[in-house]
mmCIF file of C-alpha atoms in Angstrom:
data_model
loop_
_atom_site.group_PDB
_atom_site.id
_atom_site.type_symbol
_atom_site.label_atom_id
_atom_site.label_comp_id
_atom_site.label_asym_id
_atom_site.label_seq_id
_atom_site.Cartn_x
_atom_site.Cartn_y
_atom_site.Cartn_z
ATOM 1 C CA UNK A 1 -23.481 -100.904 77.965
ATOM 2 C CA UNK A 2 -20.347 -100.737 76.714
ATOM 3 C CA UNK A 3 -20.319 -98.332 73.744
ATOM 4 C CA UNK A 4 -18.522 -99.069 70.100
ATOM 5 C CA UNK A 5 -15.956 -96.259 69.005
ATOM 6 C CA UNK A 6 -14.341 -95.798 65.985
ATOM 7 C CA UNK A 7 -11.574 -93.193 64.588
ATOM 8 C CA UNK A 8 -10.328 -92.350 60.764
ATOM 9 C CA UNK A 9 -6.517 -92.834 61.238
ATOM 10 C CA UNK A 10 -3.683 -92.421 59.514
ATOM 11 C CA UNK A 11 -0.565 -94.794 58.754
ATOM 12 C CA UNK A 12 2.730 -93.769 57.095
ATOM 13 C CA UNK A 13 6.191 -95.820 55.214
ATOM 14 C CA UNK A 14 8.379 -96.110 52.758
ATOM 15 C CA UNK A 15 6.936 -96.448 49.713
ATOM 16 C CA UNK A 16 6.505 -99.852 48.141
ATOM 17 C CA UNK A 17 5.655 -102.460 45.566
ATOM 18 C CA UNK A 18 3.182 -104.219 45.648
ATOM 19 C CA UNK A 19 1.085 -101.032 47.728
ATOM 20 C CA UNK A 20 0.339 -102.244 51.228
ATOM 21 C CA UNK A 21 -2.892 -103.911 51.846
ATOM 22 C CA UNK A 22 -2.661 -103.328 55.605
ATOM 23 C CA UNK A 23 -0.487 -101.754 57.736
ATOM 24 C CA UNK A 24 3.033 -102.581 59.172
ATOM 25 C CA UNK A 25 3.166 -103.575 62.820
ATOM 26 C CA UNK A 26 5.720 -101.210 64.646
ATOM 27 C CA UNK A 27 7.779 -103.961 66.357
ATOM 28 C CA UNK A 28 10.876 -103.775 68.965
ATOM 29 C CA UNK A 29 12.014 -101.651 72.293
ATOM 30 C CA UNK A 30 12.021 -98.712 70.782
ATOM 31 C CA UNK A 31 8.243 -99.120 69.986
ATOM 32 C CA UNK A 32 6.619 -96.483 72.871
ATOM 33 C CA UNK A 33 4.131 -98.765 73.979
ATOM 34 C CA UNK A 34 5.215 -102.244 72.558
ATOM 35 C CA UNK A 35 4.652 -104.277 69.583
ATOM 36 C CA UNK A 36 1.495 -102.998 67.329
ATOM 37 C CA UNK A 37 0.317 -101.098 64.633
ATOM 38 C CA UNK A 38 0.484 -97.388 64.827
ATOM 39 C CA UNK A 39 -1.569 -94.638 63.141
ATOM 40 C CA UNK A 40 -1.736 -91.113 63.493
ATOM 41 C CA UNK A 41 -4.811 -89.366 64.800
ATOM 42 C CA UNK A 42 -4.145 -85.779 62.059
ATOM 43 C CA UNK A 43 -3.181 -85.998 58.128
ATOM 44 C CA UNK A 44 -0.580 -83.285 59.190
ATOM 45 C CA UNK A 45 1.369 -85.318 61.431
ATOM 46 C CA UNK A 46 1.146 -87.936 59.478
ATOM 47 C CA UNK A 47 2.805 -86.438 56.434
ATOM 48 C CA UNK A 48 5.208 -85.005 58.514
ATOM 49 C CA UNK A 49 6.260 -88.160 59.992
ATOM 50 C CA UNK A 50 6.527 -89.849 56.472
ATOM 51 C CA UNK A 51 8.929 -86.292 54.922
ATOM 52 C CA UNK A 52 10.991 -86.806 57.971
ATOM 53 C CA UNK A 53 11.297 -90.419 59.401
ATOM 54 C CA UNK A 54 10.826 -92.351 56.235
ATOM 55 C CA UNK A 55 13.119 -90.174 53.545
ATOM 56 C CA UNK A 56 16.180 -91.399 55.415
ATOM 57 C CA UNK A 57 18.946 -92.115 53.139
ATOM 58 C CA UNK A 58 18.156 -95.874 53.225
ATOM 59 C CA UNK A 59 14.649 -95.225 51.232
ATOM 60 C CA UNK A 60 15.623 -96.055 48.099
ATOM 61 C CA UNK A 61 12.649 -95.062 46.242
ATOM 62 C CA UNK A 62 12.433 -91.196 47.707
ATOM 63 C CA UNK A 63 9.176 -91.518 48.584
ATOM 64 C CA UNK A 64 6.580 -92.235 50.706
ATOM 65 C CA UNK A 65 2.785 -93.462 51.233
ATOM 66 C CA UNK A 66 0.262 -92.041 53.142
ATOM 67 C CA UNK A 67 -2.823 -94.848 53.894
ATOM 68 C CA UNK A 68 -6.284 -94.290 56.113
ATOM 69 C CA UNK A 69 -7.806 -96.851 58.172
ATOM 70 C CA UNK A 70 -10.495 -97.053 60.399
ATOM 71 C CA UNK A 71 -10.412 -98.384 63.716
ATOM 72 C CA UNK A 72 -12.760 -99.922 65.729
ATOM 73 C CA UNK A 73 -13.043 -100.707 69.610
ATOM 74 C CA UNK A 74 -15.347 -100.980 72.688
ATOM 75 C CA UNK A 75 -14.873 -98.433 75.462
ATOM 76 C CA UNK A 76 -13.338 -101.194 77.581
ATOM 77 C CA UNK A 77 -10.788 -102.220 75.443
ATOM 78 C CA UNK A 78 -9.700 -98.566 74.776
ATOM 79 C CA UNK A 79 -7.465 -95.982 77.390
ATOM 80 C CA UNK A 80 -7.606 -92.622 75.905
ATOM 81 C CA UNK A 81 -4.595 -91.145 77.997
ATOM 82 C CA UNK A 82 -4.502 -87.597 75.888
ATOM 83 C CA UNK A 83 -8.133 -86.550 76.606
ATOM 84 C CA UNK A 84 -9.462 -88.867 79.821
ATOM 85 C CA UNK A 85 -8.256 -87.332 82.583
ATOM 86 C CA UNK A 86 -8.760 -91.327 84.350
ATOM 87 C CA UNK A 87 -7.166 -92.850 81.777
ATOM 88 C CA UNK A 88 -4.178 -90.424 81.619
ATOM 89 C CA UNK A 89 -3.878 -90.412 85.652
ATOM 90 C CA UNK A 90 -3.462 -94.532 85.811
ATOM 91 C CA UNK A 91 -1.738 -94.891 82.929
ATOM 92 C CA UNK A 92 0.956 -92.274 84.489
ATOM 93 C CA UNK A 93 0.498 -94.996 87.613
ATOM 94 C CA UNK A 94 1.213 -97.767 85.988
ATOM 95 C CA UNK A 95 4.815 -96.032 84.240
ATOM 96 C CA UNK A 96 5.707 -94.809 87.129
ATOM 97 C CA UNK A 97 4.831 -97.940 89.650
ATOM 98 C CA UNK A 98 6.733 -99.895 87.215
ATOM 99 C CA UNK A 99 9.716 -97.621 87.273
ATOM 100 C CA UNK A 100 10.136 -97.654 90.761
ATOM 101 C CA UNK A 101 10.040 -100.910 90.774
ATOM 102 C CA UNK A 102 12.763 -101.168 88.784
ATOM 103 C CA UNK A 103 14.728 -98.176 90.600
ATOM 104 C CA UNK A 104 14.389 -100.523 93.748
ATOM 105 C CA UNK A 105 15.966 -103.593 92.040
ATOM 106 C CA UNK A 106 18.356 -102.079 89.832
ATOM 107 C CA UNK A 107 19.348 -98.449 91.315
ATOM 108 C CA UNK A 108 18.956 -96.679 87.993
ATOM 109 C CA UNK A 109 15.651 -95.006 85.551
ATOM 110 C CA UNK A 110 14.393 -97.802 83.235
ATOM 111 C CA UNK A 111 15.210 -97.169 79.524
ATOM 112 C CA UNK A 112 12.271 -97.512 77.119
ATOM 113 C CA UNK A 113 13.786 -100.738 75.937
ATOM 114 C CA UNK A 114 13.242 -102.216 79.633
ATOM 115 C CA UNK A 115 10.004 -100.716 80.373
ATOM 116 C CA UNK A 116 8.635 -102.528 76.450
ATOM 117 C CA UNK A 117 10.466 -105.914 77.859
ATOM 118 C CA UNK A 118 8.350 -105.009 81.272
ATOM 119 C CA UNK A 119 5.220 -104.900 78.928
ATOM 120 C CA UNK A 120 5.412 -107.547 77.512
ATOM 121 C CA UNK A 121 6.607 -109.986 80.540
ATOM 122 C CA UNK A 122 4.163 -108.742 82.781
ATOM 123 C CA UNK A 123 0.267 -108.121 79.780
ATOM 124 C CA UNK A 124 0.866 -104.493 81.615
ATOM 125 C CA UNK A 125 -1.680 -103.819 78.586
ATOM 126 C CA UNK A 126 -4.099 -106.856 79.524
ATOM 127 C CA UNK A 127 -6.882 -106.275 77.363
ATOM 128 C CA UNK A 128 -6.322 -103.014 76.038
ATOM 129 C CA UNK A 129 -6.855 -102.792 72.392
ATOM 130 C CA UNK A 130 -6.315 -99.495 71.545
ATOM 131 C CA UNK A 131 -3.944 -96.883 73.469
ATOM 132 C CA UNK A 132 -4.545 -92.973 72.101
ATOM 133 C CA UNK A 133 -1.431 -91.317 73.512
ATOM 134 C CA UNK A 134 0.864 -88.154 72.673
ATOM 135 C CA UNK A 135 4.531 -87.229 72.127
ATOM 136 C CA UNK A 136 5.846 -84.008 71.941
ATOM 137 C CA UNK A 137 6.976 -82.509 69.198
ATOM 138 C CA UNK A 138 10.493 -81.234 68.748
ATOM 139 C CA UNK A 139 10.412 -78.512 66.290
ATOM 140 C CA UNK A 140 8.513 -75.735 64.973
ATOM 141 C CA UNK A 141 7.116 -77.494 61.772
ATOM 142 C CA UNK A 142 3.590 -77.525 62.142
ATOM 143 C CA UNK A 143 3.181 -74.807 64.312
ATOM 144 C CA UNK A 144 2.095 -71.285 63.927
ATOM 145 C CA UNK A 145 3.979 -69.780 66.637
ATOM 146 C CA UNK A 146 7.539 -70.319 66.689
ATOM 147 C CA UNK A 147 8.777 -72.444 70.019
ATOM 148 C CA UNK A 148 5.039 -72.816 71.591
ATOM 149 C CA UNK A 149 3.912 -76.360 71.311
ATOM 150 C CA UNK A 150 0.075 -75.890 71.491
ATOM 151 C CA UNK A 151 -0.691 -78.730 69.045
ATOM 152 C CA UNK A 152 -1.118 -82.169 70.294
ATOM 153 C CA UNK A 153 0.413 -84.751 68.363
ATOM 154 C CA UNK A 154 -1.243 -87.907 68.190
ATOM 155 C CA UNK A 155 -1.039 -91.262 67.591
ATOM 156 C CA UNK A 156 -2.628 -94.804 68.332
ATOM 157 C CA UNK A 157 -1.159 -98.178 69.148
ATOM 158 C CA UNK A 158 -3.668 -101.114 68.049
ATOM 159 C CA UNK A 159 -2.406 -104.022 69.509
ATOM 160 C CA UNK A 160 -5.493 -106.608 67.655
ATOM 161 C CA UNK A 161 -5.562 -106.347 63.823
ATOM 162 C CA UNK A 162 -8.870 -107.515 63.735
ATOM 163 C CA UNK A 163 -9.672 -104.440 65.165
ATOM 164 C CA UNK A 164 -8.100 -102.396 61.852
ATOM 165 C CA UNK A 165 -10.364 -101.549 59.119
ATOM 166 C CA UNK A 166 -11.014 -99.773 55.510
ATOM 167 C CA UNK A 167 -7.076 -99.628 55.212
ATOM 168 C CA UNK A 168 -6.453 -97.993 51.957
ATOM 169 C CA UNK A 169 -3.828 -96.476 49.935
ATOM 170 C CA UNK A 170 -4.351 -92.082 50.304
ATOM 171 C CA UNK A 171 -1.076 -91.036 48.855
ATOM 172 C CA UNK A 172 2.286 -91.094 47.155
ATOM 173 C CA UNK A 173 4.591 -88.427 48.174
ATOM 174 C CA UNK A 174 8.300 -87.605 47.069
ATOM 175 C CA UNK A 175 11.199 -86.856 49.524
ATOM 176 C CA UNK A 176 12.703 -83.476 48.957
#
């Protein structure tokens, strides 16, 4: 039986007019894992990500919105690689098999930019809806001990916006 999951998510840009009514797919190389919408799995992070990646100087409102979603999948189409130690293990395999792949052919690492282009030439993602993954953070913002990194940040890539739901405005916030 293949079992229905869903998570409350968050989503984060620039503010704007009219308010969003669903969110904005992430789209180019520098996406990590392609073209989709991303969320992030803690309100912290979130808000974080919108005080420091969307109050660049081009925002020229100063602020920021904060929206939840739901989303919804079936344990196939889903690879948890933060807490499923299989899916974390063979998605690992599939970076890696790709990048020596292109080691072989082209006698240097694989940027991010080539391994997106590799992602999307070769459906490495073949039905995969939803990807929950982790970066690492870079700073001592939302941590309680300075320099130890013990909080996992977050985030999801939905590739199907079918499979987005409840999106909703949470939050206006001002850049400082």
């Amino acid at each position: 039986i293949d079992r229905m999951r869903s998570f409350e998510v968050f989503h984060t840009q620039e503010y704007r007019v009219p308010i969003l009514t669903f969110p904005i797919q992430g789209t180019g190389n520098d996406m990590w894992l392609g073209d989709g919408y991303y969320f992030w799995q803690d309100y912290e992070f979130s808000k974080w990500w919108g005080a420091v990646m969307k109050c660049k100087t081009c925002n020229k409102t100063r602020r920021y919105t904060m929206f939840k979603a739901t989303i919804n999948f079936t344990e196939d189409e889903f690879i948890d690689t933060v807490f499923n130690e299989v899916d974390y293990y063979n998605f690992v395999n599939t970076i890696e098999k790709f990048a020596k792949m292109y080691i072989k052919q082209f006698h240097k690492k694989p940027t991010l930019e080539e391994f997106n282009d590799f992602i999307q030439d070769h459906d490495v993602w073949e039905g995969i809806s939803v990807i929950r993954f982790q970066d690492l953070p870079f700073n001592n913002d939302l941590i309680k001990v300075d320099g130890y990194y013990y909080k996992k940040r977050i985030q999801f890539r939905v590739n199907e916006p079918e499979k987005i739901t409840n999106f909703a405005q949470l939050n206006t916030f001002v850049c400082v």
